[in-house]
Short mmCIF file of C-alpha atoms and ligand atoms in Angstrom, two decimals:
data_model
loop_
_atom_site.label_atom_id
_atom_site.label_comp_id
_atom_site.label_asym_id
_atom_site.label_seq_id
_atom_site.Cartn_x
_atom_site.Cartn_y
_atom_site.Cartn_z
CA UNK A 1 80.22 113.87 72.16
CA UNK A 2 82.50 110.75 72.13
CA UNK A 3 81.88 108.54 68.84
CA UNK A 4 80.35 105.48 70.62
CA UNK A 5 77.39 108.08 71.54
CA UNK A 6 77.21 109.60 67.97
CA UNK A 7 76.58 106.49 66.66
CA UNK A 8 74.03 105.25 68.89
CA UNK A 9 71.79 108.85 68.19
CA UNK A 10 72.80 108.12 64.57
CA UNK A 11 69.04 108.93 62.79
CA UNK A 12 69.75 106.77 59.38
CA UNK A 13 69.00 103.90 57.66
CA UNK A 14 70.54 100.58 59.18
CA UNK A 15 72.95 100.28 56.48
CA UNK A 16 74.51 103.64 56.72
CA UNK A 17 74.69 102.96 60.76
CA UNK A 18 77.13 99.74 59.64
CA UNK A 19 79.22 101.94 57.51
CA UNK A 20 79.71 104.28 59.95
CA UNK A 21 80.53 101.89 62.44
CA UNK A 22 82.97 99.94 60.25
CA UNK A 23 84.46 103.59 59.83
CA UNK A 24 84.94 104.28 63.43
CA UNK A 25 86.58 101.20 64.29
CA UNK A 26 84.63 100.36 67.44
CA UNK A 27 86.32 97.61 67.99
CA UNK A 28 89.02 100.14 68.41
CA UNK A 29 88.10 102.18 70.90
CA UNK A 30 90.85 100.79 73.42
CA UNK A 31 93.51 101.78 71.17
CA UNK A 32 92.11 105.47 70.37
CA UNK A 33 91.66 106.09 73.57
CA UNK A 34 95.32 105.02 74.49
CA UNK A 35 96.37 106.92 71.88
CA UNK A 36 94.63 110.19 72.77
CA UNK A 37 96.16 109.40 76.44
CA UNK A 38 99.55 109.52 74.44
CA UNK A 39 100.41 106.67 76.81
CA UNK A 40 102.64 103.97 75.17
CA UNK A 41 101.99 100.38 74.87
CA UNK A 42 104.60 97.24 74.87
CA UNK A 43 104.87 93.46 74.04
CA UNK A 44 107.53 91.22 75.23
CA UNK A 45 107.34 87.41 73.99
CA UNK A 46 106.98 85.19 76.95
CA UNK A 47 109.18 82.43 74.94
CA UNK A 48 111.30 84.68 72.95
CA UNK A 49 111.91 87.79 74.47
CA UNK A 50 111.05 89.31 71.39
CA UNK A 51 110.20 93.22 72.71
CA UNK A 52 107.12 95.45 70.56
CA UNK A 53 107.26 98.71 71.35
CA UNK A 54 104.80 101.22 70.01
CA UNK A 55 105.60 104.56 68.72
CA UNK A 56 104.72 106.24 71.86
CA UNK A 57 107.18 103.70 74.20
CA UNK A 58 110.00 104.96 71.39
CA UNK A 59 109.56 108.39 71.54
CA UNK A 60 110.08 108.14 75.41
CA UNK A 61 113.10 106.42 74.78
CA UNK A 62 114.19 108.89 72.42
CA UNK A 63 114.14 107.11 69.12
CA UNK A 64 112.38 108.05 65.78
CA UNK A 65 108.95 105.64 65.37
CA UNK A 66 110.22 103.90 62.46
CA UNK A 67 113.60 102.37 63.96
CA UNK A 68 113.74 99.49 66.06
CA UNK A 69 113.87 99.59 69.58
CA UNK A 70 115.07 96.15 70.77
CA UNK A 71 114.77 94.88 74.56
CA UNK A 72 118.14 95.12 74.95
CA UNK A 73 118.76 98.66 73.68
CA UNK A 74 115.75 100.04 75.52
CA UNK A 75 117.52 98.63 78.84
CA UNK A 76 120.41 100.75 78.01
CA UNK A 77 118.53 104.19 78.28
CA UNK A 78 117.72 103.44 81.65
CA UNK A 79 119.83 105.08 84.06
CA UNK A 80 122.30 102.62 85.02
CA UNK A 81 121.42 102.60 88.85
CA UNK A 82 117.84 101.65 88.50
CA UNK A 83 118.70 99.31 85.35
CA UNK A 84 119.09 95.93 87.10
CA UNK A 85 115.99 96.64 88.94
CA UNK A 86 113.74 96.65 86.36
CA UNK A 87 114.96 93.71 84.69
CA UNK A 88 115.21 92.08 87.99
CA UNK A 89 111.31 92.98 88.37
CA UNK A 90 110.09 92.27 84.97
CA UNK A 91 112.19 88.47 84.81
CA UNK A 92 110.02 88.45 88.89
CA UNK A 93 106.98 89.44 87.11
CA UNK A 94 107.23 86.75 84.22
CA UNK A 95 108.22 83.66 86.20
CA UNK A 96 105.82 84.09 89.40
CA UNK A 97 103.27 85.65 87.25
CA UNK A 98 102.85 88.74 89.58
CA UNK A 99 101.61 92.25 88.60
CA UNK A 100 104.11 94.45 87.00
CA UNK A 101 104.56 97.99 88.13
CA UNK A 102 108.14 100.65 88.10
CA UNK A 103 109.01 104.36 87.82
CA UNK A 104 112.08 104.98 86.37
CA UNK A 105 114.33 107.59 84.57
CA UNK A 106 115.29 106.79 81.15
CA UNK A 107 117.98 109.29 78.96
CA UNK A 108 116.68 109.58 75.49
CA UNK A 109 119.08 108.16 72.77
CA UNK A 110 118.89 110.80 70.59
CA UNK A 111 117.86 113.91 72.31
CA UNK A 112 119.11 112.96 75.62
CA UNK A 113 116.23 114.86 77.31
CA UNK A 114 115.91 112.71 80.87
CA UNK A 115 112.30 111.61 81.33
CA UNK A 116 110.47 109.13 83.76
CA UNK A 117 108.41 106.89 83.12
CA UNK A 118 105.67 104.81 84.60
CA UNK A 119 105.75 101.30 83.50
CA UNK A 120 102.78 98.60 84.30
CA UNK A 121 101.90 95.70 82.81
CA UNK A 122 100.93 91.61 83.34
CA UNK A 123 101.56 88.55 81.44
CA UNK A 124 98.38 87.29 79.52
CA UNK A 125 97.70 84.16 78.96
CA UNK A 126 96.32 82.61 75.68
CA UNK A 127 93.24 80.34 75.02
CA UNK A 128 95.00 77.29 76.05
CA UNK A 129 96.01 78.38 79.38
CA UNK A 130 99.72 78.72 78.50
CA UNK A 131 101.14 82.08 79.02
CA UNK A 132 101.48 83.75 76.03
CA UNK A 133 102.81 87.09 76.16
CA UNK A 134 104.14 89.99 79.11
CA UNK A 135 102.76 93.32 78.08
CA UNK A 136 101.46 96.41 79.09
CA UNK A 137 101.40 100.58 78.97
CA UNK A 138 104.35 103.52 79.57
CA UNK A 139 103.43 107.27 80.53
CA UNK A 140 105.53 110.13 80.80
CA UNK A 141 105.26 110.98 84.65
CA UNK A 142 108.13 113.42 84.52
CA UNK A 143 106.85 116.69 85.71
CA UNK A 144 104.62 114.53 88.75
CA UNK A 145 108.27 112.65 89.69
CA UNK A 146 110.23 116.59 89.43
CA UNK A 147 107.56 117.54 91.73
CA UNK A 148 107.66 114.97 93.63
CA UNK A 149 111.61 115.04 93.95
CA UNK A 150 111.06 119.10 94.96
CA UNK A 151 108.97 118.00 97.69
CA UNK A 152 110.99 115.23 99.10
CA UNK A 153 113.75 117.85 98.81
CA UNK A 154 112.28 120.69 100.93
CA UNK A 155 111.08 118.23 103.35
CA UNK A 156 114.83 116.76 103.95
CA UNK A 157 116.12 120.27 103.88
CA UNK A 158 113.86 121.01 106.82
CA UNK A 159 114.03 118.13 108.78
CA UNK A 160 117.63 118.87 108.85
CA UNK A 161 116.93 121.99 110.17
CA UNK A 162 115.08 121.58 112.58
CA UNK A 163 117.22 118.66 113.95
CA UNK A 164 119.82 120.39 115.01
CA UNK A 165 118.46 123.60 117.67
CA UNK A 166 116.19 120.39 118.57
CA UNK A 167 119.58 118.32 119.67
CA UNK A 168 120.89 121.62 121.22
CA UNK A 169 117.49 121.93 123.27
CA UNK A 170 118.27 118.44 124.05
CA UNK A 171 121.78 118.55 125.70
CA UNK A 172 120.22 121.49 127.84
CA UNK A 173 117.48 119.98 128.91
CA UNK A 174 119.70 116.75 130.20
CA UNK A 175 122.45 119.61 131.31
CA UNK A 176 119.33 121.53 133.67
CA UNK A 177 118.02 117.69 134.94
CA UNK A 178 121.21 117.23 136.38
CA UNK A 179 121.64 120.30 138.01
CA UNK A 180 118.15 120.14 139.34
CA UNK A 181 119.21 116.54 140.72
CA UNK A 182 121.63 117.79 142.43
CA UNK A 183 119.51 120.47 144.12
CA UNK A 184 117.09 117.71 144.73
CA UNK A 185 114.60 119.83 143.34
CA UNK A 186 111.64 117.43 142.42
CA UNK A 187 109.51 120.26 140.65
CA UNK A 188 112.03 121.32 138.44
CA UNK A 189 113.17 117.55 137.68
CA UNK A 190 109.12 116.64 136.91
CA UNK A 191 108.81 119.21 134.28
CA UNK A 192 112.24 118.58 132.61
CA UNK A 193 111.06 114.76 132.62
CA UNK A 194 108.01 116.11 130.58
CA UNK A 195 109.79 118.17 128.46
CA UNK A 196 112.27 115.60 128.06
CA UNK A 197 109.62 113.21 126.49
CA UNK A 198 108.36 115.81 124.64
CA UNK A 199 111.74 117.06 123.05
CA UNK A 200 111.96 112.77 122.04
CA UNK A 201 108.47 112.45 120.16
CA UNK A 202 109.60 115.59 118.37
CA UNK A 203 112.87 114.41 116.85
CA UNK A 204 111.44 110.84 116.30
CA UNK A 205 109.20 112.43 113.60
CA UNK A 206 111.76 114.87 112.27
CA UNK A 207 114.04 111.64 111.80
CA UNK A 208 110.99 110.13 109.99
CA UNK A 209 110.78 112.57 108.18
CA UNK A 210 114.44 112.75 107.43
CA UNK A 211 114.56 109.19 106.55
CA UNK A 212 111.38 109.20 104.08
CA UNK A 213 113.52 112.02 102.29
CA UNK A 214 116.42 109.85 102.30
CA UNK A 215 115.03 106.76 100.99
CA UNK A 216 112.46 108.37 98.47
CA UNK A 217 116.37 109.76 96.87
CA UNK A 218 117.94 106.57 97.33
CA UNK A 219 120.87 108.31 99.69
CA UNK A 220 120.69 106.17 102.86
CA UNK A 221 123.16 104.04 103.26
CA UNK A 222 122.74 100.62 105.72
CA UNK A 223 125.98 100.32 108.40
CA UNK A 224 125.73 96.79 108.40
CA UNK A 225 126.90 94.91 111.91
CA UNK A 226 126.59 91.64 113.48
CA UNK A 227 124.09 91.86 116.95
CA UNK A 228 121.94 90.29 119.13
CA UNK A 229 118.27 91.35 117.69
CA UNK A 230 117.45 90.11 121.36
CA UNK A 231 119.22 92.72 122.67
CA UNK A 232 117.57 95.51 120.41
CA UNK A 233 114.18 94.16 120.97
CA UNK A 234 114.80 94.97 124.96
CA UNK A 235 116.18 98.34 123.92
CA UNK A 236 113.15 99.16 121.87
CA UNK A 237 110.78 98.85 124.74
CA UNK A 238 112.57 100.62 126.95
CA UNK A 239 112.89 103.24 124.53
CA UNK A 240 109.07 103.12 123.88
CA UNK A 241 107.92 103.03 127.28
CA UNK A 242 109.94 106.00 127.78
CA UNK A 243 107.51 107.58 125.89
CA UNK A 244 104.19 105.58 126.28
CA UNK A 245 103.76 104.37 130.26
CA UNK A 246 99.78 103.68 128.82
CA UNK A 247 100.87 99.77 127.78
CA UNK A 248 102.65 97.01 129.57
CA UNK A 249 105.12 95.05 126.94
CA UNK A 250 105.58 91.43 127.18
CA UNK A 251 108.66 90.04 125.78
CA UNK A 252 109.86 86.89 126.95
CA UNK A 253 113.60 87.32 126.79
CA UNK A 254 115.44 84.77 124.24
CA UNK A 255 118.71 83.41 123.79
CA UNK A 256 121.03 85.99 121.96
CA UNK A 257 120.31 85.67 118.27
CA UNK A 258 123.20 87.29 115.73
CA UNK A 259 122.07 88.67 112.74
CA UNK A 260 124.31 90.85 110.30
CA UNK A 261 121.78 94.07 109.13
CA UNK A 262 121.54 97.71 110.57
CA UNK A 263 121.32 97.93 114.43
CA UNK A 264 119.61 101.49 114.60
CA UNK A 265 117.27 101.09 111.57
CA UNK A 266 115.73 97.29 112.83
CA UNK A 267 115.85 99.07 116.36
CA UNK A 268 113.32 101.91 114.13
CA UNK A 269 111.56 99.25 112.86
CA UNK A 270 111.02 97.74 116.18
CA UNK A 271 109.88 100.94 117.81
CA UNK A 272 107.52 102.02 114.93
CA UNK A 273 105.81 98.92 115.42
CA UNK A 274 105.49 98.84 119.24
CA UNK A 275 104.30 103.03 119.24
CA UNK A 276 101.92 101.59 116.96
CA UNK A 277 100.46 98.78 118.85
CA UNK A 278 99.97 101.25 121.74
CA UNK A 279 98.75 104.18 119.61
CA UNK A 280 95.97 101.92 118.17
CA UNK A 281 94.90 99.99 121.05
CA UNK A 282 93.25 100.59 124.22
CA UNK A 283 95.13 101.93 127.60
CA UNK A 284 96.03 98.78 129.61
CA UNK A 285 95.70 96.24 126.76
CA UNK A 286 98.70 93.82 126.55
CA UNK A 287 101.07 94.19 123.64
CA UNK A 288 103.08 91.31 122.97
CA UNK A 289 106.65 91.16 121.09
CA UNK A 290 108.29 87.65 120.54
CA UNK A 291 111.44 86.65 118.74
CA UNK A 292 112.07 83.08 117.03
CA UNK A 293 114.91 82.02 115.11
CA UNK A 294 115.47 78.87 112.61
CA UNK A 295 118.19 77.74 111.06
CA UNK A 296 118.66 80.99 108.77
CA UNK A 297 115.78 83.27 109.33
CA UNK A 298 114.57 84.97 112.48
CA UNK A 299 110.93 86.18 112.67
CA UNK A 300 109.94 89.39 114.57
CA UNK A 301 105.67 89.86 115.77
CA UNK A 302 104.11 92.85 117.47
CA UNK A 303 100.78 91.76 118.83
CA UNK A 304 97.95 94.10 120.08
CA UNK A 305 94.41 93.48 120.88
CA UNK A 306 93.71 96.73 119.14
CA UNK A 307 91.33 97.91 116.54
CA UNK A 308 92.83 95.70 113.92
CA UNK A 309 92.07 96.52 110.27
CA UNK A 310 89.75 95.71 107.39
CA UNK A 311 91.36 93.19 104.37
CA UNK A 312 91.29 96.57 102.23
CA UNK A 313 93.40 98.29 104.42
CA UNK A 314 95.71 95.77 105.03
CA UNK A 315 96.85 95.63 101.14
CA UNK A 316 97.42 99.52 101.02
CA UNK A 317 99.17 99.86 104.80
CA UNK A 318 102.39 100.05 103.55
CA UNK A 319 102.09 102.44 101.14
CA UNK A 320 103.83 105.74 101.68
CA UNK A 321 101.33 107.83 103.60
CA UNK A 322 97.98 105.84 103.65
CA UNK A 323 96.32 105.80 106.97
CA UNK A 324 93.16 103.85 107.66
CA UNK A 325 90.19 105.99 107.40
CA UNK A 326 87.22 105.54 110.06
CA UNK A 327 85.63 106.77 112.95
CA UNK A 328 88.20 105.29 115.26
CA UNK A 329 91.20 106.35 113.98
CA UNK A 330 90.43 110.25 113.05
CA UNK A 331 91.34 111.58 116.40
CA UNK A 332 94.61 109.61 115.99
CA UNK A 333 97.42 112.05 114.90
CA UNK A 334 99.45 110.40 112.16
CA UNK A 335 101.40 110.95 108.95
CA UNK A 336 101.03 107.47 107.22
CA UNK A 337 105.13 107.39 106.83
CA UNK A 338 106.36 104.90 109.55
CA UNK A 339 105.01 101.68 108.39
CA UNK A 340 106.20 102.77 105.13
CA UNK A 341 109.63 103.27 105.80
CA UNK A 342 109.76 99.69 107.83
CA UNK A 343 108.98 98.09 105.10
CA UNK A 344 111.43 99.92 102.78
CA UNK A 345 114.09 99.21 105.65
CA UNK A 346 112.85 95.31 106.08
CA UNK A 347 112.80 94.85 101.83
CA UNK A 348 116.90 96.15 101.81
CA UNK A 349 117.93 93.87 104.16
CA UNK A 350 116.11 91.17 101.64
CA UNK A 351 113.38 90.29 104.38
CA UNK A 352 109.74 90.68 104.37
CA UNK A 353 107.11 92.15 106.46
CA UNK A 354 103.65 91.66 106.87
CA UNK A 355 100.27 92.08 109.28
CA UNK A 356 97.53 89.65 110.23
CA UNK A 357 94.92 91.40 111.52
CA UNK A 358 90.65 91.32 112.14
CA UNK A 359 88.59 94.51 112.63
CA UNK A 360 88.01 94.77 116.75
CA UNK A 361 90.68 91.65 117.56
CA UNK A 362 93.91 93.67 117.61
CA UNK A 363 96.76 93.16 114.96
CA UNK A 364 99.76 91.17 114.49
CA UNK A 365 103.06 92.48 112.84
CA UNK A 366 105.62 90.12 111.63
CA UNK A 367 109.17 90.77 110.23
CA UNK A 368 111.63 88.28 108.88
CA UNK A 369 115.16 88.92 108.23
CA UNK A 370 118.15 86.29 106.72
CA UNK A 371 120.51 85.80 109.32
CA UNK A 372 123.57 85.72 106.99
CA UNK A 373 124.96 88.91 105.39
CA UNK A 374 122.57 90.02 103.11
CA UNK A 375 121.51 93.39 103.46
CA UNK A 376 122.27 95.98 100.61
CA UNK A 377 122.32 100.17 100.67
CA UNK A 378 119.13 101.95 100.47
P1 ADP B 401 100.70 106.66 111.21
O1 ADP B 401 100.52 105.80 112.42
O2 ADP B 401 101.58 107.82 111.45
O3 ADP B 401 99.42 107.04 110.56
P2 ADP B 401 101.92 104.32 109.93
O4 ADP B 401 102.56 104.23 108.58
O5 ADP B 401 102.72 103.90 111.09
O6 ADP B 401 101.46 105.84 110.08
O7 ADP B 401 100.59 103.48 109.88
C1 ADP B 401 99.71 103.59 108.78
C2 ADP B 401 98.29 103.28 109.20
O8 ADP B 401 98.17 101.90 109.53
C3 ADP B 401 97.84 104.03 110.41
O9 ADP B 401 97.31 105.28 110.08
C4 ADP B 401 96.78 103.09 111.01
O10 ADP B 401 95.54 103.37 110.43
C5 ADP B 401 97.23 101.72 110.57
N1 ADP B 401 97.90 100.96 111.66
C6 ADP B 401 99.23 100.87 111.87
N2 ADP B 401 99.49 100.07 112.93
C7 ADP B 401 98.31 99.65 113.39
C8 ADP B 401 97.91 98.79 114.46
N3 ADP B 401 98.78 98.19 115.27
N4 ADP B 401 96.57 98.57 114.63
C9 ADP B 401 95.67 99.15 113.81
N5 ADP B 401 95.98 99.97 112.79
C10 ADP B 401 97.28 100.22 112.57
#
């Protein structure tokens, strides 16, 4: 029995049930219960930077509860490639006054032992309406991340794998179509069409899968080029309707617009979000793509008339694999990666991407990317 419920059955006089409360600490509860969580909890000064760290926050940084642990010093155990990230988001956090969430690894000063953490937190402001103080909790998520790096692991080992008898089958199925060209043999060149489409659908999810192992260990890398996203737009259709002859795609072809990013990743981006406009919208419904450019910015949009999504949905979509759960979209095989992955491509070339969509209207997905040289590596 927790103590709040002892002391409510408590059977004696009223004076004894004050005692014991004073005893407890109700008032306490929140901190017990952190406590017995062994999660840690921090303070940093709005004004003054000044960093609190309880005795929880410096045993995961490896220091003995009674030194100090200033903000500075704390920064230092992080592992230096994930460093200016975190102070990048918690100085983003502070000034726009945005939730405040990062995993990270962190070598412990003394011991050295590598742990991650799990850092989340808010600013808080005080009576007056000023903001007073950026704080929040830390938890060891170590053995979930070691999983979690295992898994990404095996999944990367056997997308590999299986990419490359799949590129083999691949150069003999084009090496049989043109032999059966030649023989003008139109059975033989129907079924290595199908088999064809089928051999592409099957390495465009091992190279999702490929590239969600990639990013989730930080090793892709972005070639960086100047193109015409014009240009890559047209590809991308042709390259879905390869696939999909369900949909008719309206783009209404613009001047050639340069931008500097990574011609085969926006080109992924582009295709992930046209399979998906077809994928979740009816046969013979239009799907519209349309390029605009200003001054230093060009914006990308995907419209369907689809089954569009509920506001819940749209706040989780890009979140690696969450699929929309209802009646409509059971039968719809998915694994909740690609729009994930655009948006981790979209965010490291320093754009953003979003959806506006209603329930039964269809969906619109935009992307924005600078036009100058921006983009960084994965
Ligand atoms: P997948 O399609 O493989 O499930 P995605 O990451 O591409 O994975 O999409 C995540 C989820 O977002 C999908 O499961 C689907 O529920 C929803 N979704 C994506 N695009 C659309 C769209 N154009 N219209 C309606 N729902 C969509």
């Amino acid at each position: 029995m927790d103590k709040t419920e002892e002391i409510d059955h408590f059977s004696g006089t009223e004076q004894e049930r004050e005692e014991v409360i004073q005893h407890y600490h109700i008032l306490d509860l929140p901190r017990l219960a952190i406590e017995a969580a062994n999660v840690g909890t921090w303070i940093i000064d709005e004004a003054t930077r000044v960093f609190i760290a309880s005795h929880r926050v410096k045993e995961l940084f490896g220091y003995g509860p009674e030194e100090d642990l200033s903000f500075e010093v704390a920064m230092k155990q992080i592992q230096e490639k994930y460093r200016t990230k975190v102070i990048a988001g918690i100085d983003e956090a502070i000034s726009k006054d945005l939730p405040y969430h990062m995993d990270y690894p962190v070598t412990g000063f003394h011991d050295q032992k590598l742990r991650w953490v799990k850092a989340v937190g808010g600013l808080y402001k005080d009576p007056e309406g000023k903001f007073s103080h950026f704080s929040g909790v830390m938890m060891d998520i170590t053995d979930q991340k070691e999983k979690e790096l295992r898994k990404n692991k095996f999944i990367g080992m056997v997308s590999h794998e299986l990419k490359t008898p799949l590129t083999t089958l691949k150069a003999y199925v084009q090496m049989l179509h043109v032999w059966a060209k030649k023989r003008k043999d139109s059975f033989t060149i129907g079924t290595l069409t199908k088999v064809e489409k089928q051999v592409k659908k099957m390495s465009s999810m091992i190279n999702g899968f490929l590239n969600l192992s990639q990013v989730e260990s930080g090793k892709i890398q972005l070639l960086v080029q100047d193109f015409d996203i014009c240009e890559v737009i047209r590809e991308a259709i042709e390259e879905t309707s390869l696939l999909n002859s369900t949909h008719i795609i309206a783009f209404s072809t613009c001047d050639p617009v340069i931008i500097n990013a990574d011609r085969d990743k926006i080109e992924q981006v582009i295709i992930n979000l046209l399979s998906n406009a077809i994928k979740y919208s009816p046969k013979g419904t239009p799907v519209i793509i349309n390029c605009e450019a200003t001054n230093d910015t060009v914006a990308v949009s995907v419209k369907d008339e689809g089954m569009g999504m509920k506001k819940k949905d749209i706040k989780k979509l890009f979140e690696r694999y969450y699929r929309v759960e209802s009646k409509d979209t059971e039968k719809i095989p998915g694994f909740g990666i690609g729009l994930y992955l655009c948006s981790e491509i979209i965010k490291h070339h320093h754009g953003q991407i979003w959806v506006e969509s209603k329930p039964g209207e269809g969906s619109t997905f935009f992307f924005r990317l600078p036009l100058q040289k921006q983009a960084t590596d994965l």
